[in-house]
Coordinates of C-alpha atoms in Angstrom, one line a residue:
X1 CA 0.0 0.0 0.0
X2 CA 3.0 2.3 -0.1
X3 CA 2.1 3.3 -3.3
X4 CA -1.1 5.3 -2.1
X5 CA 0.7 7.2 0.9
X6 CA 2.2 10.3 0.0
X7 CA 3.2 13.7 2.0
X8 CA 0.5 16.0 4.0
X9 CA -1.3 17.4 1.6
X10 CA -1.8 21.5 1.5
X11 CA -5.0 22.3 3.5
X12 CA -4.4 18.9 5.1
X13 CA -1.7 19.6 8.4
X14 CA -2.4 18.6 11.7
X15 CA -0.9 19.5 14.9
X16 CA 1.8 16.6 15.6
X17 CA 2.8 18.0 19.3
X18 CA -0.9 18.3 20.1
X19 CA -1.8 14.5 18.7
X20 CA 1.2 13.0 20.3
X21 CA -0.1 14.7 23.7
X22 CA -3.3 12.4 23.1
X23 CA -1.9 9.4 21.9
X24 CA 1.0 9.2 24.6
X25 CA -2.1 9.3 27.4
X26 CA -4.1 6.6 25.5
X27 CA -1.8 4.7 23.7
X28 CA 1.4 4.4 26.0
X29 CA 3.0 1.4 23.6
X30 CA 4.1 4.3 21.4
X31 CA 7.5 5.3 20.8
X32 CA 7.6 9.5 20.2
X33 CA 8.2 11.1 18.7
X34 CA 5.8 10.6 15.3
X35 CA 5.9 11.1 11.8
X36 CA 2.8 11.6 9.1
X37 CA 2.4 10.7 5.8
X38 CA -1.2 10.9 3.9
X39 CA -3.1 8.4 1.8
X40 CA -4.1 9.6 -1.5
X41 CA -7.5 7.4 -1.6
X42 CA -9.9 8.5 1.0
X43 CA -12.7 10.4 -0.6
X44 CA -14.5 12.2 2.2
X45 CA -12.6 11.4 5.4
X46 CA -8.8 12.6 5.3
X47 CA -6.8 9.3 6.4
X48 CA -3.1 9.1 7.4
X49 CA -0.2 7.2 7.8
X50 CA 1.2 7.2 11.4
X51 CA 4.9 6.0 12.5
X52 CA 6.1 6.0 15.7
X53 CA 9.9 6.0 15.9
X54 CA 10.0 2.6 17.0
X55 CA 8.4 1.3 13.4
X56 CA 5.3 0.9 14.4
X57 CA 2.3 1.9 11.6
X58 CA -1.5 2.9 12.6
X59 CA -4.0 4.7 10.5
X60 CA -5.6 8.1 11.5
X61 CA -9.2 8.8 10.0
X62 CA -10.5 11.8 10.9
X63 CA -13.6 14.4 9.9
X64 CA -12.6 16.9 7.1
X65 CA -12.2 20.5 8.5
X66 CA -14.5 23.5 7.5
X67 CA -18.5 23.6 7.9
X68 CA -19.9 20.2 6.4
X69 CA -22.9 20.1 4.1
X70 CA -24.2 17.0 5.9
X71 CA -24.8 16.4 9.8
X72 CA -24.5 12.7 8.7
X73 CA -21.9 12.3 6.9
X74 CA -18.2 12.0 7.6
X75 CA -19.2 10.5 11.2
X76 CA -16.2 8.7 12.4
X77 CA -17.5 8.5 15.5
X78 CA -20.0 5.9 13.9
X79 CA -16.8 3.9 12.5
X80 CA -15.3 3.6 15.6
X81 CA -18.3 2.0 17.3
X82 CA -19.0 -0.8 14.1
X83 CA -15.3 -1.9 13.6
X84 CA -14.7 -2.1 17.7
X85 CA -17.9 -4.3 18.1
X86 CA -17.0 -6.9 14.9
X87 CA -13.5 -6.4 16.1
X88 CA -14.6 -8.1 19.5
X89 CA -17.9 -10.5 18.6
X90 CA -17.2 -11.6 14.9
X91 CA -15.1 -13.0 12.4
X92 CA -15.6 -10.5 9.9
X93 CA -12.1 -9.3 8.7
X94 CA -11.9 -5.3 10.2
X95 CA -8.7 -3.9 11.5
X96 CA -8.3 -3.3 15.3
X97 CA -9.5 0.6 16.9
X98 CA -7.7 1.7 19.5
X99 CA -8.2 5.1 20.2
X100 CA -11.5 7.4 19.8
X101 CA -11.3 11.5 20.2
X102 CA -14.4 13.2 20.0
X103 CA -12.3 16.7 21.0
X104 CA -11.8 19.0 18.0
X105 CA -9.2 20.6 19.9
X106 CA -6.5 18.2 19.0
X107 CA -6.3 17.9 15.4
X108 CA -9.3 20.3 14.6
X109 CA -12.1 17.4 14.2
X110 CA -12.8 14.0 16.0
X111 CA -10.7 11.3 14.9
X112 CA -9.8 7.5 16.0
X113 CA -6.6 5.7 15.4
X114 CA -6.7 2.3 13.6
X115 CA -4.2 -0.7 13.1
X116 CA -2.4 -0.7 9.5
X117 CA -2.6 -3.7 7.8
X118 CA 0.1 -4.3 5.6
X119 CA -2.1 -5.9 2.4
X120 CA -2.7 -5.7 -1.1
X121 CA -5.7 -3.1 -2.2
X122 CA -7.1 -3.5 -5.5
X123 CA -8.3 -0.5 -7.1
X124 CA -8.7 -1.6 -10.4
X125 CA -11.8 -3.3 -10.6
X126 CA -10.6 -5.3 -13.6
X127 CA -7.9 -7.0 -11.3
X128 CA -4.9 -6.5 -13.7
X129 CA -2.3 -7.2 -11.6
X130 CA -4.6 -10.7 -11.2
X131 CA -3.8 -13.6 -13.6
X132 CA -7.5 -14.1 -15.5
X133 CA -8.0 -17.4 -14.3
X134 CA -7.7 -16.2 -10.9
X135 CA -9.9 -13.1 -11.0
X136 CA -13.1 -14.8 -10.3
X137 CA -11.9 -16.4 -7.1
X138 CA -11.2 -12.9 -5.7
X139 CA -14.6 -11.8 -6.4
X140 CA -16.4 -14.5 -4.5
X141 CA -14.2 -14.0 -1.9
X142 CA -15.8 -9.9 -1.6
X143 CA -19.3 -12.4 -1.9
X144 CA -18.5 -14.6 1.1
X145 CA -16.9 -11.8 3.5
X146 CA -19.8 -9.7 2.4
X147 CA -22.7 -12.4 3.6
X148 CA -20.4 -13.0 6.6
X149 CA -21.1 -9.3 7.6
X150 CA -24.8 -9.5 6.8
X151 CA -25.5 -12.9 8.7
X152 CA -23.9 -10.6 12.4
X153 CA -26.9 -10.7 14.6
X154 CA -26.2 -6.8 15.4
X155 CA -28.0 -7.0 19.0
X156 CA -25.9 -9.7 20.0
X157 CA -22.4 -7.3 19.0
X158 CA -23.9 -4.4 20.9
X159 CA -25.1 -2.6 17.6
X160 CA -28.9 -2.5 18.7
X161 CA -29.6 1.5 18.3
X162 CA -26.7 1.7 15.0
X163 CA -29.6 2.2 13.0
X164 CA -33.7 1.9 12.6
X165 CA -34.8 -1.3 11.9
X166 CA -37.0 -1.3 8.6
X167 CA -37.6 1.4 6.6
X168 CA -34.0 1.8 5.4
X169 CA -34.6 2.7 1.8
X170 CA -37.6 5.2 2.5
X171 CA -35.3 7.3 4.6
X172 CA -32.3 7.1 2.5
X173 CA -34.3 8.0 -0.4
X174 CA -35.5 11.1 1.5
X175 CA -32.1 12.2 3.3
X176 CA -30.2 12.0 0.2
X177 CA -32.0 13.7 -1.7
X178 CA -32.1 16.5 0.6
X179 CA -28.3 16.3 1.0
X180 CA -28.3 16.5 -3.0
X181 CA -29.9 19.6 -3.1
X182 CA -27.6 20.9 -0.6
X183 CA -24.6 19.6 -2.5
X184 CA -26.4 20.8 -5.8
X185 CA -26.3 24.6 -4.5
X186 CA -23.0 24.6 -2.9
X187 CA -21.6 23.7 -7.0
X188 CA -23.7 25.8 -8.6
X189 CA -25.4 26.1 -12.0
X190 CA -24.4 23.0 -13.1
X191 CA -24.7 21.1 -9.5
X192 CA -28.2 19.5 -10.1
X193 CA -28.7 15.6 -10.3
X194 CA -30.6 15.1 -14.2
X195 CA -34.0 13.6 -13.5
X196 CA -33.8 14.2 -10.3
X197 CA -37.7 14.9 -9.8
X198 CA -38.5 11.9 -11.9
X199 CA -36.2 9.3 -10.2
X200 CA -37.6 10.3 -6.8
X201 CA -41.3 10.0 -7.7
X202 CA -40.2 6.1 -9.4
X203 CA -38.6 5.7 -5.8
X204 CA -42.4 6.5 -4.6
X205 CA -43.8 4.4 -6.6
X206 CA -42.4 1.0 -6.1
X207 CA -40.8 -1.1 -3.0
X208 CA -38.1 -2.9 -2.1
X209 CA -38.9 -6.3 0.4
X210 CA -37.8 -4.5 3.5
X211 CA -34.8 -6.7 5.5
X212 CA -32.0 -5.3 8.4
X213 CA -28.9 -6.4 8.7
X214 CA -25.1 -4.4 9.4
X215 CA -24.8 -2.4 6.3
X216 CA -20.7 -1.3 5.6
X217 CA -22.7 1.6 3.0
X218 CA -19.8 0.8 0.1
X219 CA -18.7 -2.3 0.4
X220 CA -16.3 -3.1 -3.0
X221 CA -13.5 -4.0 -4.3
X222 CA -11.5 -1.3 -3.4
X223 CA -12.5 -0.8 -0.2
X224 CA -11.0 -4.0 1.3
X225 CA -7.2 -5.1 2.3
X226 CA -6.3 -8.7 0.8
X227 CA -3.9 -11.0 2.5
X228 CA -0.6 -10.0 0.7
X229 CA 0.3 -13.7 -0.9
X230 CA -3.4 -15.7 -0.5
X231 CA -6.5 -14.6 -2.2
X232 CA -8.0 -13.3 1.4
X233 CA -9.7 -10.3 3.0
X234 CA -7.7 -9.5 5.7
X235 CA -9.5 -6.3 6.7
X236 CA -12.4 -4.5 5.4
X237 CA -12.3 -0.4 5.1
X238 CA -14.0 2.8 5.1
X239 CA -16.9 2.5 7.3
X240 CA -18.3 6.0 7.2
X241 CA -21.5 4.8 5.7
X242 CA -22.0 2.2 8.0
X243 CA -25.5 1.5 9.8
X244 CA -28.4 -0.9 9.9
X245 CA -30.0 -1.6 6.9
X246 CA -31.0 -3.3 3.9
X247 CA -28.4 -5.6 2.6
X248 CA -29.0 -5.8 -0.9
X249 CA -27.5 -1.8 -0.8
X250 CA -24.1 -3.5 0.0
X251 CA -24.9 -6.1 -2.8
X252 CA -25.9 -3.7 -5.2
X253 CA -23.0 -1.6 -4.8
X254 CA -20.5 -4.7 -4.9
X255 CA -21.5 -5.9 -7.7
X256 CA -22.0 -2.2 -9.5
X257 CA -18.6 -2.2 -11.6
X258 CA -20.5 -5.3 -13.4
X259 CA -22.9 -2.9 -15.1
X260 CA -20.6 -0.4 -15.9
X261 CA -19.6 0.0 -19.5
X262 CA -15.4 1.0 -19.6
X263 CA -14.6 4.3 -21.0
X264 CA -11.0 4.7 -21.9
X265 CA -11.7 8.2 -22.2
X266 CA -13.6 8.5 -18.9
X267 CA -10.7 10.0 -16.4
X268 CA -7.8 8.2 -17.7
X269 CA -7.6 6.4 -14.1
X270 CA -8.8 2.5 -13.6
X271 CA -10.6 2.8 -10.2
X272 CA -13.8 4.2 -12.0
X273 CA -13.9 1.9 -14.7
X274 CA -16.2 -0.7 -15.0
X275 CA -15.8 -4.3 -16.3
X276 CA -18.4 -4.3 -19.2
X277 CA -16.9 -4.5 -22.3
X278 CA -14.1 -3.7 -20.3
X279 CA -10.5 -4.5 -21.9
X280 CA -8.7 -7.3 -19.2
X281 CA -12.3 -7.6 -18.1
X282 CA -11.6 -11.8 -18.8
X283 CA -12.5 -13.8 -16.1
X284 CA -14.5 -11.6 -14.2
X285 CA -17.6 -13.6 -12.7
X286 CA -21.6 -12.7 -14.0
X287 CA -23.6 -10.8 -12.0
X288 CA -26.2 -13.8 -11.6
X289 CA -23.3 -16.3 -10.6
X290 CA -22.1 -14.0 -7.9
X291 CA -26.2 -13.6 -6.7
X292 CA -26.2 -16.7 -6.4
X293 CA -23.5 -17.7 -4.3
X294 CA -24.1 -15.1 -1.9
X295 CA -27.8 -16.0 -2.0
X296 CA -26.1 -19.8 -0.8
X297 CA -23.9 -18.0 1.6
X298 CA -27.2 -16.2 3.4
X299 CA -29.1 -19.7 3.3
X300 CA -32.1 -18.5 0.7
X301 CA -32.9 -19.1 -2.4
X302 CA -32.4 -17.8 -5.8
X303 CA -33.4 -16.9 -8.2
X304 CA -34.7 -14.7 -7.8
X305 CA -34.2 -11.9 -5.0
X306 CA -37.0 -10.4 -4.5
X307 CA -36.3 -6.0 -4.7
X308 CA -32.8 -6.3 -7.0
X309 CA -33.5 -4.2 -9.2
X310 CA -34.5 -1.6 -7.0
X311 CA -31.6 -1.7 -4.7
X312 CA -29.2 -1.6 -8.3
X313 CA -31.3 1.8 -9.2
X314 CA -30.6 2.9 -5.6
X315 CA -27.2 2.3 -5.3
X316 CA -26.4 4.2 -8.7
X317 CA -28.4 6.7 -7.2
X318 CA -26.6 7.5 -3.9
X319 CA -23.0 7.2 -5.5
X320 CA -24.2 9.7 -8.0
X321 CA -25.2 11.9 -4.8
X322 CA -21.4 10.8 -3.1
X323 CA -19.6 12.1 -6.5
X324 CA -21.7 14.6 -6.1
X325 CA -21.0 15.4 -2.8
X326 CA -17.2 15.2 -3.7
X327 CA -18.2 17.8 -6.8
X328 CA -19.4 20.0 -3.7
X329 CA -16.1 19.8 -1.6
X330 CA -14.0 20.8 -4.3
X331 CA -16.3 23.6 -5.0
X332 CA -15.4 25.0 -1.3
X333 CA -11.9 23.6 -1.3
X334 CA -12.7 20.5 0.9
X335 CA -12.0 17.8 -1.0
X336 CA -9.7 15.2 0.9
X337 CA -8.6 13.1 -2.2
X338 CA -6.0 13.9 -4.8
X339 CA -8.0 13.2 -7.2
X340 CA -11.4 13.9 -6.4
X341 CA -11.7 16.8 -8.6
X342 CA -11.8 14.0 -11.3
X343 CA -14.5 11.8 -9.4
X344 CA -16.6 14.7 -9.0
X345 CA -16.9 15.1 -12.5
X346 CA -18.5 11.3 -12.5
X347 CA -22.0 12.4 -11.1
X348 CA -24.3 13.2 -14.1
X349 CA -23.6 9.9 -16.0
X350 CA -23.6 7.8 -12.8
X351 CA -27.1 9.5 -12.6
X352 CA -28.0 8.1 -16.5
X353 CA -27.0 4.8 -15.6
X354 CA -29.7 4.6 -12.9
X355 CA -32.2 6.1 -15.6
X356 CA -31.5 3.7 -18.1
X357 CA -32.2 0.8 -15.9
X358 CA -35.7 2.9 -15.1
X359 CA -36.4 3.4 -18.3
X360 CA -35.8 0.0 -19.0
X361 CA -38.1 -1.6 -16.6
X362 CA -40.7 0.9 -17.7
X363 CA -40.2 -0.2 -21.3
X364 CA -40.5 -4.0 -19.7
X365 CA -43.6 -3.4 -18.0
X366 CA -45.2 -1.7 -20.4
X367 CA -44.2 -4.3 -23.2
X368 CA -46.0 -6.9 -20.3
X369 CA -49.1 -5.1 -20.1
X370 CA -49.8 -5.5 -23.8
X371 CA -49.1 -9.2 -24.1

């Protein structure tokens, strides 16, 4: 993971006397004093590298600085509290916690203090550092670890209260869009979601079969550490989004880079392309194999599952408003990523993707009506 640590970025420094005050009282394992390094992935939450002059590595996540468009968002307070609990109850692969501050005085916003895994991450969905007969074994891997998570009885781990229980989509429907209009103001002219109006009255109109489980709220490829020799998750990432929900959102965003056609042309970087029609996109599993086996994994059957379509129109739909949201931060000079100004541009077509699966069922139903 070297590769995606570089120096403090501009905009980015914190106060090392003041966080080596903190960690010295809760951590007293640590050998001062520390150096800083930061990681260029990391969309919405900056995250660093920490050394201690002994050689030891931990990761620092903490809120971005500035006023935040969303109360929600960015809440690594919520983090803290999922990865300790499956840390401490479950086998689901998370790396340890093992400081929380809630006190902005120390490096400006709450932040907690993680162990560093030293892995392989994959940010090329098309796995081209994979061999091709190899690539699907790494994808049911995400499938297993993924039904692991969502088979967690969350009121055994302590996680009662981590979220509502039922009604997930409704109120995610609901908040995001609000936070989209919010976002869509803070860019300006050009800020607004296309078909907006009409995507939230289809929302209205149909249902998803309503299930709770832990949700991780972007669960993919790129957002887990592998074991750095065996095709293993070591360590699953990024749990801003986290809460108790439906679990075909973490499904449907999984599986997402399946639908997406590649676009040389797109950004010029391989984390947002997709593997349809995607060059090296060989031995990259279906979409209905992968269902499957994590339909097996959960213990029901399939096909079909019941809602899928729904939750792959939703989950295009709230990584529109994320890219969006990303759009907005480099609008006010928040962004946290070095290159976020690029995934901010991603927002409109990830919006037409979620459209044309609309339109498509629209099409369906109305063909279905005249047979």
């Amino acid at each position: 993971m070297s590769s995606l640590v570089g120096e403090v970025r501009d905009g980015h420094e914190l106060d090392i006397g003041r966080l080596e005050a903190f960690l010295a009282k809760s951590m007293p394992g640590l050998t001062l004093p520390l150096s800083l390094k930061q990681f260029s992935v990391g969309q919405s939450n900056p995250t660093y590298l920490v050394s201690d002059s002994g050689g030891q590595n931990f990761v620092l996540r903490k809120k971005p600085g500035g006023q935040l468009l969303s109360k929600t968002a960015h809440a690594v307070e919520r983090e803290f509290r999922v990865l300790q609990a499956l840390g401490q109850y479950t086998q689901v692969p998370v790396p340890r916690v093992y400081a929380l501050c809630e006190d902005s005085s120390v490096v400006g916003t709450p932040f907690y203090l993680m162990e560093f895994l030293e892995g392989r991450v994959l940010p090329d969905v098309r796995l081209p550092e994979i061999s091709a007969s190899e690539r699907c074994k790494y994808w049911t891997a995400l499938v297993d670890v993924l039904a692991l998570l969502h088979k967690v009885d969350y009121r055994r781990v302590g996680l009662e209260g981590f979220g509502r229980d039922g009604g997930y989509y409704k109120r995610q429907v609901q908040s995001l869009a609000r936070i989209s209009d919010a976002q869509a103001a803070a860019i300006g002219p050009n800020g607004k979601l296309p078909r907006i109006e009409l995507l939230r009255q289809w929302f209205a109109d149909h249902e998803c079969p309503d299930e709770t489980t832990v949700v991780h709220g972007d669960f993919k490829m790129d957002n887990v550490v592998w074991h750095p020799t065996e095709i293993r998750i070591i360590g699953i990432l990024d749990w801003e989004l986290s809460t108790l929900g439906n679990p075909r959102s973490d499904l449907a965003n999984m599986l997402q880079p399946l639908l997406i056609s590649f676009d040389a042309d797109n950004s010029g970087i391989a984390v947002f392309s997709g593997l349809k029609n995607a060059p090296l996109g060989e031995g990259a599993p279906s979409e209905e194999m992968l269902l499957g086996r994590y339909c097996h994994a959960m213990g029901r059957e399939y096909p079909p599952l019941p809602g899928w379509e729904y939750a792959k129109v939703f989950g295009l739909f709230r990584n529109a408003v994320i890219q969006q949201g990303i759009a907005a931060r480099v609008a006010k000079g928040q962004a946290s990523s070095s290159f976020a100004h690029l995934v901010g541009k991603m927002f409109p077509s990830t919006m037409d993707m979620a459209m044309n699966i609309v339109d498509g069922l629209d099409v369906d139903v109305l063909r279905r009506s005249k047979l």
